[in-house]
Amino acid sequence: MEMLGKGIVSEKNRLWLYLTIIAGSFAQVIMIFPSGLRSQRGIQFWGAQFHDGLWHIAIVKKFVNFSFENPVFAGEKLGNYHYFSDLLVALVHIITRIDVFVIYYKILPSVISLSTGFFVFLLSKKLFKSEVAAIWSMFFVFLGSNFAYLLPFFGLGYPIWETNFWVQQPMSIYSNMPYALSVPIVLSSIYFLTKYLSGPRNNYLILSALLLAIAPATKSFTFFIFPGLFVISLYRVYKNKKFDLLIYFSCTLLIAILLMLPSLRFSDNFIYEPGWFLKTMIEAPDRMNWQDWSLRYQFYKSNNDIFNLVRFYITAFVIFFVGNLGTRVLAFVGVYKIRKLPHPEIHFLLLFSSFLLAIFPMFYLSSGIAWNTIQFYYYFLLFLGIYAGYGTYILLNNTRTKLYKIGLAIIIILFSIPVDIQTFYFYYSRPTGSYVTYEELEAFNYLNINGDDSDRVLTFPIGASFIHLAAYTGKTVFLGDEITAVLTGHDYRKRLDEINSAIEEREGFLKYLRKNKIRWIYDVTSEKSEILKNGNIKTSFKKGNISIYEVVF
């Protein structure tokens, strides 16, 4: 850390750099670090880590065995998926032999947060020519949050403040590991592009291109950076007669598309649904829960009152926009000075991309899980967090006395972190309800010892999620999770109906198992015990309510 500080920051600001990057990294990592640890009840997981985290672990296990099969939808290739974060974990495991769970839940988050802080500082310092502004940018990127703590004063809101305005805040970044990893990748790419524009050196441009090319394979939503990149490339050709950025753009886009091809499925990924997030933010019980305005909306709509409908959506958008930004609205304090800053191309790239990222979710939903498009807003908050650092720097510089400056800085910090504090309290004020029990671990261990990596497992009850089985055994679950099946473009309902039909036929059930190469049946209910009474389906393991059967081929 000392060597890092000496290289990029002056001695007078070094302590603030250390404090900000350590505090910010700690605040993010502490939200994922306890997941995967042992407790009295079993292996504990917090928040989304039991489902989403173990989904990534299951994919990592497949990659380790050089398989691209969907771990919870046997026989189908993994599609519609940004795979690079899982591939990275698999590569680190293959090289180091460190446990996959340790890499995913401990090492990778620490590296991501530290590198995010590092590149936020470097990029902000380059753009704003101020170490103080860069440190404030780090603060907002790490700890900036929304204004949801104000809602209870108006009798509104959901007890969990973080997503009252829909958008998840930076402290919970590791509930979405692909997004988390994409942040330092995107920031470092833009930083090296900025370095190249400062004094053309091809190695910076090549490094930037390679990083940006892998960004969409890490998180597909980063494709939204390319339109702004295309515009500044054309402008550079027009103004300076230089084609370097246009070549950079073309090569980067081509490589990005090629890297996405292995998992790309050409389908309708987005649904045109303008204002959906605004309307649901107002009326949903787990968002603002503003029932008075929800009833007004219904009245305006039933009476075709266009004027008041427009007024409703404008009001909702202002609340959504300002509410999600929180103290990051300070980004607009310094907007009028951006023209005087160096690297206008990069400022245009960041602000134009921010505009696209903010507008797109206002009109489109995802065809899989409708609200997935809200993740575009994560990048908007990231970029505005960087500019909020500059806005805060301008605001403090215009404060007359040192005492007022310190007081204002404290107020900004205090108004920024209430939601972070509440999020932390919500996570750790009560035990998690998500565990992999020790009985399950014993059953999984049995499958690991007696099965092959290519084995397929049918699970009971049909329709329940068994991602944790795939994560701990590396086996492929025949029908393991509806959400991930839908997201990756598979027909979950069709396979579910096929299994139920085979069960009802009884005589055809064994034939169905053999046809689909299902070697194991993992049952935690015993509700299908009659159908499993077959000389070719043998009980192999039983512990508590868990039974494992082996299908004899």
Coordinates of C-alpha atoms in Angstrom, one line a residue:
M1 CA 0.0 0.0 0.0
E2 CA 2.9 2.3 0.8
M3 CA 4.5 1.8 -2.6
L4 CA 1.1 2.3 -4.3
G5 CA 0.6 5.6 -2.5
K6 CA 4.0 6.9 -3.3
G7 CA 3.5 6.4 -7.0
I8 CA 0.1 8.0 -7.5
V9 CA -0.6 10.5 -4.7
S10 CA 1.2 13.3 -2.9
E11 CA 2.2 12.8 0.7
K12 CA -0.4 15.2 2.1
N13 CA -3.2 13.3 0.5
R14 CA -1.9 9.8 1.0
L15 CA -3.6 9.1 4.3
W16 CA -7.0 10.1 2.8
L17 CA -6.4 7.8 -0.1
Y18 CA -5.6 4.9 2.2
L19 CA -8.6 5.6 4.4
T20 CA -11.1 5.9 1.5
I21 CA -9.9 2.8 -0.4
I22 CA -9.8 0.7 2.8
A23 CA -13.1 1.9 4.1
G24 CA -14.8 1.6 0.7
S25 CA -13.4 -1.9 0.0
F26 CA -14.2 -3.1 3.5
A27 CA -17.8 -1.9 3.2
Q28 CA -18.3 -3.8 0.0
V29 CA -16.4 -7.0 0.8
I30 CA -18.0 -7.4 4.2
M31 CA -21.3 -8.0 2.5
I32 CA -20.0 -11.2 0.7
F33 CA -17.1 -12.3 2.9
P34 CA -19.2 -14.3 5.5
S35 CA -20.9 -16.3 2.8
G36 CA -19.5 -19.8 2.5
L37 CA -18.4 -20.0 6.1
R38 CA -19.4 -22.7 8.5
S39 CA -22.0 -22.2 11.3
Q40 CA -23.9 -24.5 13.6
R41 CA -26.6 -25.1 11.1
G42 CA -24.4 -25.6 8.1
I43 CA -22.6 -23.5 5.4
Q44 CA -24.2 -20.0 5.6
F45 CA -25.0 -17.7 2.7
W46 CA -26.2 -14.1 2.9
G47 CA -28.6 -12.3 0.5
A48 CA -28.3 -13.3 -3.1
Q49 CA -25.3 -15.5 -2.5
F50 CA -27.2 -18.7 -1.9
H51 CA -28.9 -18.5 -5.3
D52 CA -26.8 -16.2 -7.5
G53 CA -23.5 -16.9 -5.9
L54 CA -23.9 -20.7 -6.0
W55 CA -25.1 -20.4 -9.6
H56 CA -21.7 -18.9 -10.5
I57 CA -19.9 -21.5 -8.5
A58 CA -21.8 -24.2 -10.4
I59 CA -20.7 -22.7 -13.7
V60 CA -17.1 -22.4 -12.5
K61 CA -17.2 -26.2 -11.7
K62 CA -18.2 -26.8 -15.3
F63 CA -15.5 -24.6 -16.7
V64 CA -12.9 -26.4 -14.5
N65 CA -13.9 -29.6 -16.3
F66 CA -13.8 -27.8 -19.7
S67 CA -17.5 -28.1 -20.1
F68 CA -19.9 -25.4 -21.4
E69 CA -23.0 -27.2 -20.4
N70 CA -25.7 -25.4 -18.4
P71 CA -25.2 -26.9 -14.8
V72 CA -28.9 -26.8 -14.0
F73 CA -30.4 -27.6 -17.4
A74 CA -28.7 -30.8 -18.5
G75 CA -27.9 -31.3 -22.2
E76 CA -28.0 -27.7 -23.1
K77 CA -25.2 -25.3 -23.8
L78 CA -24.9 -22.3 -21.5
G79 CA -26.4 -19.4 -23.5
N80 CA -27.4 -15.7 -23.1
Y81 CA -24.7 -15.4 -20.4
H82 CA -21.7 -13.2 -19.7
Y83 CA -19.2 -15.9 -18.6
F84 CA -15.9 -14.2 -18.1
S85 CA -16.0 -13.7 -14.3
D86 CA -16.7 -17.4 -13.9
L87 CA -14.0 -18.3 -16.4
L88 CA -11.5 -16.2 -14.4
V89 CA -12.3 -18.0 -11.2
A90 CA -11.9 -21.3 -13.0
L91 CA -8.6 -20.3 -14.4
V92 CA -7.3 -19.1 -11.0
H93 CA -8.4 -22.4 -9.4
I94 CA -6.7 -24.5 -12.1
I95 CA -3.5 -22.6 -11.8
T96 CA -3.4 -22.2 -8.0
R97 CA -5.6 -25.1 -6.8
I98 CA -7.2 -22.7 -4.3
D99 CA -10.7 -23.7 -3.4
V100 CA -13.3 -22.3 -5.7
F101 CA -15.4 -21.0 -2.8
V102 CA -12.4 -19.2 -1.3
I103 CA -11.6 -17.5 -4.6
Y104 CA -15.2 -16.5 -5.3
Y105 CA -16.3 -15.3 -1.9
K106 CA -13.0 -14.0 -0.4
I107 CA -10.1 -13.4 -2.9
L108 CA -11.9 -12.1 -6.0
P109 CA -14.1 -9.4 -4.1
S110 CA -11.0 -8.1 -2.3
V111 CA -9.1 -7.7 -5.6
I112 CA -12.0 -6.2 -7.4
S113 CA -12.7 -3.5 -4.7
L114 CA -9.1 -2.5 -4.4
S115 CA -8.6 -2.3 -8.1
T116 CA -11.8 -0.4 -8.5
G117 CA -10.6 2.2 -6.0
F118 CA -7.2 2.3 -7.7
F119 CA -8.6 3.0 -11.2
V120 CA -11.3 5.4 -10.0
F121 CA -8.5 7.5 -8.4
L122 CA -6.2 7.3 -11.4
L123 CA -8.9 8.1 -13.9
S124 CA -10.5 10.9 -11.8
K125 CA -7.1 12.5 -11.2
K126 CA -6.4 12.4 -14.9
L127 CA -9.7 13.9 -15.8
F128 CA -10.0 16.5 -13.1
K129 CA -6.3 17.3 -12.4
S130 CA -7.0 17.1 -8.6
E131 CA -6.1 14.4 -6.1
V132 CA -8.8 15.7 -3.7
A133 CA -11.5 15.4 -6.4
A134 CA -10.2 11.9 -7.2
I135 CA -10.5 10.9 -3.5
W136 CA -14.0 12.2 -3.3
S137 CA -14.8 10.3 -6.5
M138 CA -13.6 7.1 -4.7
F139 CA -15.9 7.9 -1.8
F140 CA -19.0 8.2 -4.0
V141 CA -18.2 5.2 -6.1
F142 CA -17.7 3.1 -2.9
L143 CA -20.2 4.6 -0.4
G144 CA -22.5 6.8 -2.4
S145 CA -26.2 5.8 -1.8
N146 CA -29.7 7.0 -2.3
F147 CA -32.1 9.3 -0.5
A148 CA -34.5 6.5 0.6
Y149 CA -33.9 7.3 4.3
L150 CA -36.0 10.4 3.7
L151 CA -39.1 8.5 2.7
P152 CA -40.2 7.4 6.3
F153 CA -40.7 11.1 7.1
F154 CA -43.5 11.1 4.5
G155 CA -44.9 7.8 5.6
L156 CA -43.6 6.1 2.5
G157 CA -41.1 3.4 1.6
Y158 CA -40.2 -0.1 2.4
P159 CA -38.2 -1.0 5.6
I160 CA -35.2 -2.1 3.5
W161 CA -34.2 1.3 2.0
E162 CA -31.5 0.3 -0.5
T163 CA -33.9 -0.6 -3.4
N164 CA -36.8 1.7 -2.6
F165 CA -36.1 3.5 -5.8
W166 CA -35.3 0.2 -7.6
V167 CA -31.6 0.6 -8.1
Q168 CA -29.2 -1.4 -5.9
Q169 CA -26.4 0.6 -4.4
P170 CA -22.6 0.1 -4.5
M171 CA -22.3 -1.5 -1.1
S172 CA -24.2 -4.5 -2.4
I173 CA -22.1 -4.8 -5.6
Y174 CA -21.2 -8.4 -5.0
S175 CA -24.8 -9.6 -5.3
N176 CA -23.9 -9.2 -9.0
M177 CA -20.4 -10.5 -9.5
P178 CA -20.2 -10.0 -13.3
Y179 CA -21.1 -6.4 -12.8
A180 CA -18.6 -6.0 -10.0
L181 CA -15.8 -7.4 -12.1
S182 CA -16.8 -5.3 -15.1
V183 CA -16.3 -2.1 -13.1
P184 CA -12.5 -2.2 -12.8
I185 CA -12.2 -3.6 -16.3
V186 CA -14.2 -0.7 -17.8
L187 CA -12.5 1.9 -15.7
S188 CA -9.0 0.6 -16.5
S189 CA -9.8 0.5 -20.2
I190 CA -11.0 4.2 -20.1
Y191 CA -8.0 5.2 -18.1
F192 CA -5.5 3.6 -20.5
L193 CA -7.4 5.3 -23.4
T194 CA -7.0 8.6 -21.6
K195 CA -3.3 7.9 -21.2
Y196 CA -3.0 7.2 -24.9
L197 CA -4.8 10.5 -25.8
S198 CA -2.4 12.4 -23.4
G199 CA 0.6 11.3 -25.5
P200 CA 0.0 8.6 -28.1
R201 CA 1.7 5.4 -27.1
N202 CA 0.3 2.3 -28.8
N203 CA 0.8 0.0 -25.8
Y204 CA -1.8 2.0 -23.9
L205 CA -4.2 1.8 -26.8
I206 CA -3.7 -1.9 -27.2
L207 CA -4.2 -2.5 -23.5
S208 CA -7.3 -0.4 -23.5
A209 CA -8.7 -2.3 -26.5
L210 CA -8.1 -5.7 -24.9
L211 CA -9.7 -4.7 -21.6
L212 CA -12.8 -3.2 -23.3
A213 CA -13.1 -6.2 -25.6
I214 CA -13.5 -8.5 -22.6
A215 CA -16.0 -6.2 -20.8
P216 CA -19.1 -7.4 -22.6
A217 CA -18.1 -11.1 -21.9
T218 CA -17.9 -10.0 -18.3
K219 CA -21.2 -8.1 -18.3
S220 CA -23.1 -7.7 -21.6
F221 CA -24.6 -4.3 -20.6
T222 CA -21.1 -2.7 -21.1
F223 CA -21.9 -2.7 -24.8
F224 CA -23.6 0.6 -24.2
I225 CA -20.1 2.2 -24.0
F226 CA -19.5 1.5 -27.7
P227 CA -21.9 4.1 -29.1
G228 CA -20.1 6.9 -27.4
L229 CA -16.8 5.5 -28.4
F230 CA -18.0 5.4 -32.0
V231 CA -19.0 9.1 -31.9
I232 CA -15.6 10.3 -30.5
S233 CA -13.9 8.1 -33.1
L234 CA -15.8 9.9 -35.9
Y235 CA -15.2 13.3 -34.4
R236 CA -11.4 12.6 -34.2
V237 CA -11.5 11.7 -37.9
Y238 CA -13.4 14.8 -38.7
K239 CA -11.4 17.2 -36.6
N240 CA -7.9 15.8 -36.6
K241 CA -7.9 13.5 -39.7
K242 CA -6.8 10.7 -37.4
F243 CA -8.2 7.2 -37.8
D244 CA -6.5 5.6 -34.7
L245 CA -9.7 5.7 -32.5
L246 CA -11.9 4.4 -35.3
I247 CA -9.5 1.5 -35.8
Y248 CA -9.5 1.0 -32.1
F249 CA -13.3 1.0 -31.9
S250 CA -13.7 -1.4 -34.9
C251 CA -11.1 -3.9 -33.6
T252 CA -12.4 -3.8 -30.0
L253 CA -16.0 -4.2 -31.1
L254 CA -15.1 -7.2 -33.4
I255 CA -13.2 -8.9 -30.6
A256 CA -16.0 -8.3 -28.1
I257 CA -18.5 -9.8 -30.5
L258 CA -16.3 -12.9 -31.1
L259 CA -15.8 -13.4 -27.3
M260 CA -19.6 -13.3 -26.9
L261 CA -20.4 -15.7 -29.7
P262 CA -19.9 -18.9 -27.6
S263 CA -22.9 -18.0 -25.4
L264 CA -24.9 -15.7 -27.7
R265 CA -28.5 -16.6 -28.5
F266 CA -30.2 -14.4 -31.1
S267 CA -33.6 -13.7 -29.6
D268 CA -35.8 -10.8 -28.5
N269 CA -33.9 -9.8 -25.3
F270 CA -35.8 -6.6 -24.6
I271 CA -39.5 -5.6 -24.4
Y272 CA -40.7 -2.1 -25.0
E273 CA -42.5 -1.0 -21.8
P274 CA -42.0 2.7 -21.2
G275 CA -42.3 3.9 -17.6
W276 CA -42.6 0.5 -16.0
F277 CA -39.9 1.2 -13.4
L278 CA -41.4 4.6 -12.6
K279 CA -44.9 3.2 -12.1
T280 CA -43.8 0.2 -10.1
M281 CA -41.5 2.3 -8.0
I282 CA -44.5 4.4 -6.9
E283 CA -47.0 1.6 -6.3
A284 CA -45.1 -1.5 -5.3
P285 CA -45.2 -2.4 -1.5
D286 CA -41.5 -3.2 -1.5
R287 CA -40.6 0.1 -3.2
M288 CA -42.1 3.5 -2.3
N289 CA -45.5 2.1 -1.6
W290 CA -47.1 5.5 -2.4
Q291 CA -50.7 4.2 -2.7
D292 CA -52.3 7.7 -3.0
W293 CA -50.4 8.4 -6.2
S294 CA -51.0 4.9 -7.4
L295 CA -54.7 5.5 -7.2
R296 CA -54.4 8.8 -8.9
Y297 CA -52.5 7.1 -11.8
Q298 CA -55.4 4.6 -12.1
F299 CA -57.9 7.4 -12.1
Y300 CA -56.0 9.4 -14.7
K301 CA -55.6 6.3 -16.9
S302 CA -59.2 5.3 -16.7
N303 CA -60.3 8.8 -17.7
N304 CA -57.6 9.1 -20.4
D305 CA -56.3 12.2 -18.7
I306 CA -53.1 12.7 -20.8
F307 CA -52.0 15.9 -19.0
N308 CA -52.1 14.4 -15.5
L309 CA -50.6 11.1 -16.8
V310 CA -47.6 13.1 -18.2
R311 CA -47.4 15.0 -14.9
F312 CA -47.4 11.6 -13.0
Y313 CA -44.5 10.2 -15.1
I314 CA -42.5 13.4 -14.9
T315 CA -42.9 13.5 -11.1
A316 CA -42.0 9.8 -10.8
F317 CA -38.9 10.3 -13.0
V318 CA -37.6 13.2 -10.9
I319 CA -38.1 11.1 -7.8
F320 CA -36.5 8.1 -9.4
F321 CA -33.6 10.2 -10.8
V322 CA -32.8 12.3 -7.7
G323 CA -33.7 9.5 -5.3
N324 CA -31.3 7.0 -6.7
L325 CA -28.5 9.5 -7.1
G326 CA -28.6 10.7 -3.5
T327 CA -25.7 13.0 -2.8
R328 CA -24.2 12.1 -6.2
V329 CA -26.4 14.9 -7.5
L330 CA -23.4 16.9 -6.7
A331 CA -22.1 15.7 -10.0
F332 CA -24.1 18.5 -11.6
V333 CA -22.3 21.2 -9.6
G334 CA -19.2 20.9 -11.7
V335 CA -20.9 20.3 -15.1
Y336 CA -20.5 23.9 -16.2
K337 CA -16.7 23.6 -15.8
I338 CA -16.3 20.4 -17.8
R339 CA -15.4 22.3 -21.0
K340 CA -12.4 23.7 -19.2
L341 CA -11.1 20.3 -18.2
P342 CA -8.6 18.2 -20.2
H343 CA -9.6 15.2 -22.3
P344 CA -13.0 16.4 -23.7
E345 CA -13.3 13.1 -25.7
I346 CA -13.3 11.1 -22.5
H347 CA -15.7 13.4 -20.7
F348 CA -18.1 13.1 -23.7
L349 CA -17.7 9.3 -23.7
L350 CA -18.6 9.0 -20.0
L351 CA -21.4 11.5 -20.0
F352 CA -23.0 10.3 -23.3
S353 CA -22.8 6.7 -22.1
S354 CA -24.3 7.8 -18.8
F355 CA -27.2 9.4 -20.7
L356 CA -27.9 6.2 -22.7
L357 CA -27.6 4.0 -19.5
A358 CA -30.0 6.2 -17.7
I359 CA -32.6 6.4 -20.4
F360 CA -32.7 2.9 -21.7
P361 CA -34.4 1.3 -18.6
M362 CA -37.1 4.0 -18.8
F363 CA -38.3 2.4 -22.0
Y364 CA -37.3 -1.3 -22.0
L365 CA -37.5 -4.4 -19.9
S366 CA -35.7 -7.7 -20.2
S367 CA -37.6 -10.5 -21.9
G368 CA -36.4 -13.0 -19.2
I369 CA -36.5 -11.4 -15.8
A370 CA -38.3 -8.1 -16.5
W371 CA -36.4 -5.9 -14.0
N372 CA -32.9 -7.0 -15.2
T373 CA -32.6 -3.8 -17.3
I374 CA -32.4 -1.8 -14.1
Q375 CA -28.8 -3.0 -14.0
F376 CA -28.0 -0.4 -16.8
Y377 CA -28.5 2.2 -14.0
Y378 CA -25.6 0.7 -12.0
Y379 CA -23.1 2.0 -14.6
F380 CA -24.9 5.4 -14.6
L381 CA -24.4 5.7 -10.8
L382 CA -20.8 4.6 -11.2
F383 CA -20.0 7.4 -13.8
L384 CA -22.0 10.0 -11.9
G385 CA -20.2 9.0 -8.7
I386 CA -16.9 9.9 -10.4
Y387 CA -18.3 13.3 -11.4
A388 CA -19.8 13.8 -7.9
G389 CA -16.3 13.8 -6.7
Y390 CA -15.4 16.7 -8.9
G391 CA -18.6 18.5 -8.0
T392 CA -17.8 18.2 -4.3
Y393 CA -14.3 19.4 -4.9
I394 CA -15.7 22.5 -6.7
L395 CA -18.3 23.1 -3.9
L396 CA -15.7 22.8 -1.1
N397 CA -13.3 25.1 -3.0
N398 CA -15.9 27.8 -3.1
T399 CA -16.4 27.6 0.6
R400 CA -14.8 30.6 2.3
T401 CA -13.4 29.3 5.5
K402 CA -11.7 26.1 6.5
L403 CA -14.2 25.5 9.3
Y404 CA -17.1 25.8 6.9
K405 CA -15.3 23.5 4.4
I406 CA -14.8 20.8 7.1
G407 CA -18.4 21.1 8.2
L408 CA -19.8 20.9 4.7
A409 CA -17.6 17.8 4.0
I410 CA -19.0 16.1 7.1
I411 CA -22.5 16.9 6.1
I412 CA -22.0 15.4 2.6
I413 CA -20.6 12.2 4.2
L414 CA -23.4 12.0 6.7
F415 CA -26.1 12.5 4.1
S416 CA -24.4 9.8 1.9
I417 CA -24.1 6.8 4.2
P418 CA -27.5 6.3 6.1
V419 CA -28.6 3.7 3.6
D420 CA -25.2 1.9 3.7
I421 CA -25.5 1.7 7.5
Q422 CA -29.0 0.4 7.3
T423 CA -28.0 -2.2 4.7
F424 CA -25.2 -3.4 6.8
Y425 CA -27.5 -3.6 9.9
F426 CA -30.2 -5.5 7.9
Y427 CA -27.7 -8.1 6.8
Y428 CA -26.1 -8.7 10.2
S429 CA -28.8 -8.0 12.8
R430 CA -30.4 -11.4 12.3
P431 CA -29.1 -14.9 11.3
T432 CA -29.3 -15.7 7.6
G433 CA -32.0 -18.1 6.6
S434 CA -30.0 -19.7 3.8
Y435 CA -27.8 -22.7 4.6
V436 CA -26.4 -25.8 3.0
T437 CA -26.9 -28.2 5.8
Y438 CA -24.4 -30.7 7.0
E439 CA -26.7 -33.5 5.9
E440 CA -26.7 -32.0 2.4
L441 CA -22.9 -31.7 2.4
E442 CA -22.7 -35.4 3.4
A443 CA -25.0 -36.3 0.5
F444 CA -23.0 -34.1 -1.9
N445 CA -19.8 -35.7 -0.8
Y446 CA -21.3 -39.1 -1.5
L447 CA -22.0 -38.0 -5.1
N448 CA -18.5 -36.6 -5.4
I449 CA -16.9 -39.8 -4.4
N450 CA -19.2 -42.2 -6.3
G451 CA -20.1 -40.2 -9.4
D452 CA -18.4 -38.8 -12.4
D453 CA -18.2 -35.1 -13.3
S454 CA -20.4 -35.8 -16.4
D455 CA -23.2 -37.4 -14.4
R456 CA -26.8 -36.0 -14.6
V457 CA -29.0 -35.8 -11.5
L458 CA -32.8 -35.6 -11.4
T459 CA -34.0 -33.8 -8.3
F460 CA -37.2 -34.1 -6.3
P461 CA -39.3 -32.1 -5.6
I462 CA -39.6 -31.3 -9.3
G463 CA -39.6 -27.5 -9.9
A464 CA -37.5 -26.7 -6.8
S465 CA -34.1 -25.0 -7.1
F466 CA -31.1 -27.3 -6.6
I467 CA -28.3 -24.9 -7.7
H468 CA -26.5 -25.8 -4.5
L469 CA -26.3 -29.4 -5.6
A470 CA -24.6 -28.4 -8.9
A471 CA -22.3 -26.0 -7.1
Y472 CA -21.0 -28.5 -4.5
T473 CA -20.9 -31.6 -6.7
G474 CA -20.0 -30.3 -10.2
K475 CA -22.8 -32.6 -11.5
T476 CA -25.4 -31.4 -13.9
V477 CA -28.9 -31.1 -12.5
F478 CA -31.5 -32.2 -15.1
L479 CA -33.9 -29.5 -14.2
G480 CA -32.4 -27.4 -11.4
D481 CA -33.7 -23.8 -11.4
E482 CA -36.4 -22.0 -13.2
I483 CA -34.9 -18.5 -13.0
T484 CA -31.6 -19.4 -14.5
A485 CA -33.2 -21.5 -17.2
V486 CA -35.3 -18.6 -18.3
L487 CA -32.4 -16.2 -18.2
T488 CA -30.2 -18.5 -20.3
G489 CA -32.9 -19.0 -22.9
H490 CA -34.2 -22.5 -22.2
D491 CA -37.8 -23.8 -22.2
Y492 CA -38.1 -24.7 -18.5
R493 CA -41.9 -25.3 -18.6
K494 CA -41.6 -27.8 -21.5
R495 CA -39.0 -30.0 -19.7
L496 CA -41.0 -29.8 -16.5
D497 CA -44.1 -31.1 -18.3
E498 CA -42.1 -33.9 -19.9
I499 CA -40.8 -35.1 -16.5
N500 CA -44.3 -35.0 -14.9
S501 CA -45.7 -36.9 -17.9
A502 CA -43.0 -39.5 -17.6
I503 CA -43.8 -39.9 -13.8
E504 CA -47.5 -40.3 -14.5
E505 CA -46.8 -43.0 -17.0
R506 CA -44.9 -45.0 -14.4
E507 CA -43.7 -47.7 -16.9
G508 CA -42.1 -45.0 -19.1
F509 CA -40.3 -43.3 -16.2
L510 CA -37.2 -45.6 -16.3
K511 CA -37.1 -45.3 -20.1
Y512 CA -37.2 -41.5 -19.7
L513 CA -34.3 -41.6 -17.2
R514 CA -32.2 -43.8 -19.5
K515 CA -33.0 -41.8 -22.6
N516 CA -31.8 -38.6 -20.9
K517 CA -28.7 -40.3 -19.3
I518 CA -29.8 -39.6 -15.8
R519 CA -27.7 -41.6 -13.4
W520 CA -28.8 -40.2 -10.0
I521 CA -32.0 -39.2 -8.4
Y522 CA -31.7 -36.8 -5.4
D523 CA -34.9 -36.8 -3.4
V524 CA -35.6 -34.6 -0.3
T525 CA -39.4 -35.3 -0.1
S526 CA -40.1 -39.0 -0.5
E527 CA -43.3 -37.9 -2.3
K528 CA -42.4 -39.9 -5.4
S529 CA -41.3 -43.0 -3.4
E530 CA -43.7 -45.3 -5.3
I531 CA -42.3 -44.4 -8.7
L532 CA -38.8 -45.0 -7.4
K533 CA -39.6 -48.6 -6.3
N534 CA -38.0 -50.3 -9.3
G535 CA -35.4 -53.0 -9.5
N536 CA -33.3 -50.7 -11.8
I537 CA -33.5 -47.7 -9.4
K538 CA -31.4 -48.6 -6.3
T539 CA -31.2 -46.7 -3.0
S540 CA -27.6 -45.6 -2.6
F541 CA -27.6 -43.1 0.2
K542 CA -30.1 -42.1 2.9
K543 CA -29.6 -39.5 5.7
G544 CA -32.5 -37.7 7.3
N545 CA -34.9 -36.6 4.7
I546 CA -32.3 -37.0 1.9
S547 CA -32.3 -40.1 -0.3
I548 CA -30.1 -40.7 -3.3
Y549 CA -31.0 -43.4 -5.9
E550 CA -28.7 -44.7 -8.6
V551 CA -30.2 -45.6 -12.0
V552 CA -28.9 -48.9 -13.4
F553 CA -28.3 -48.7 -17.1

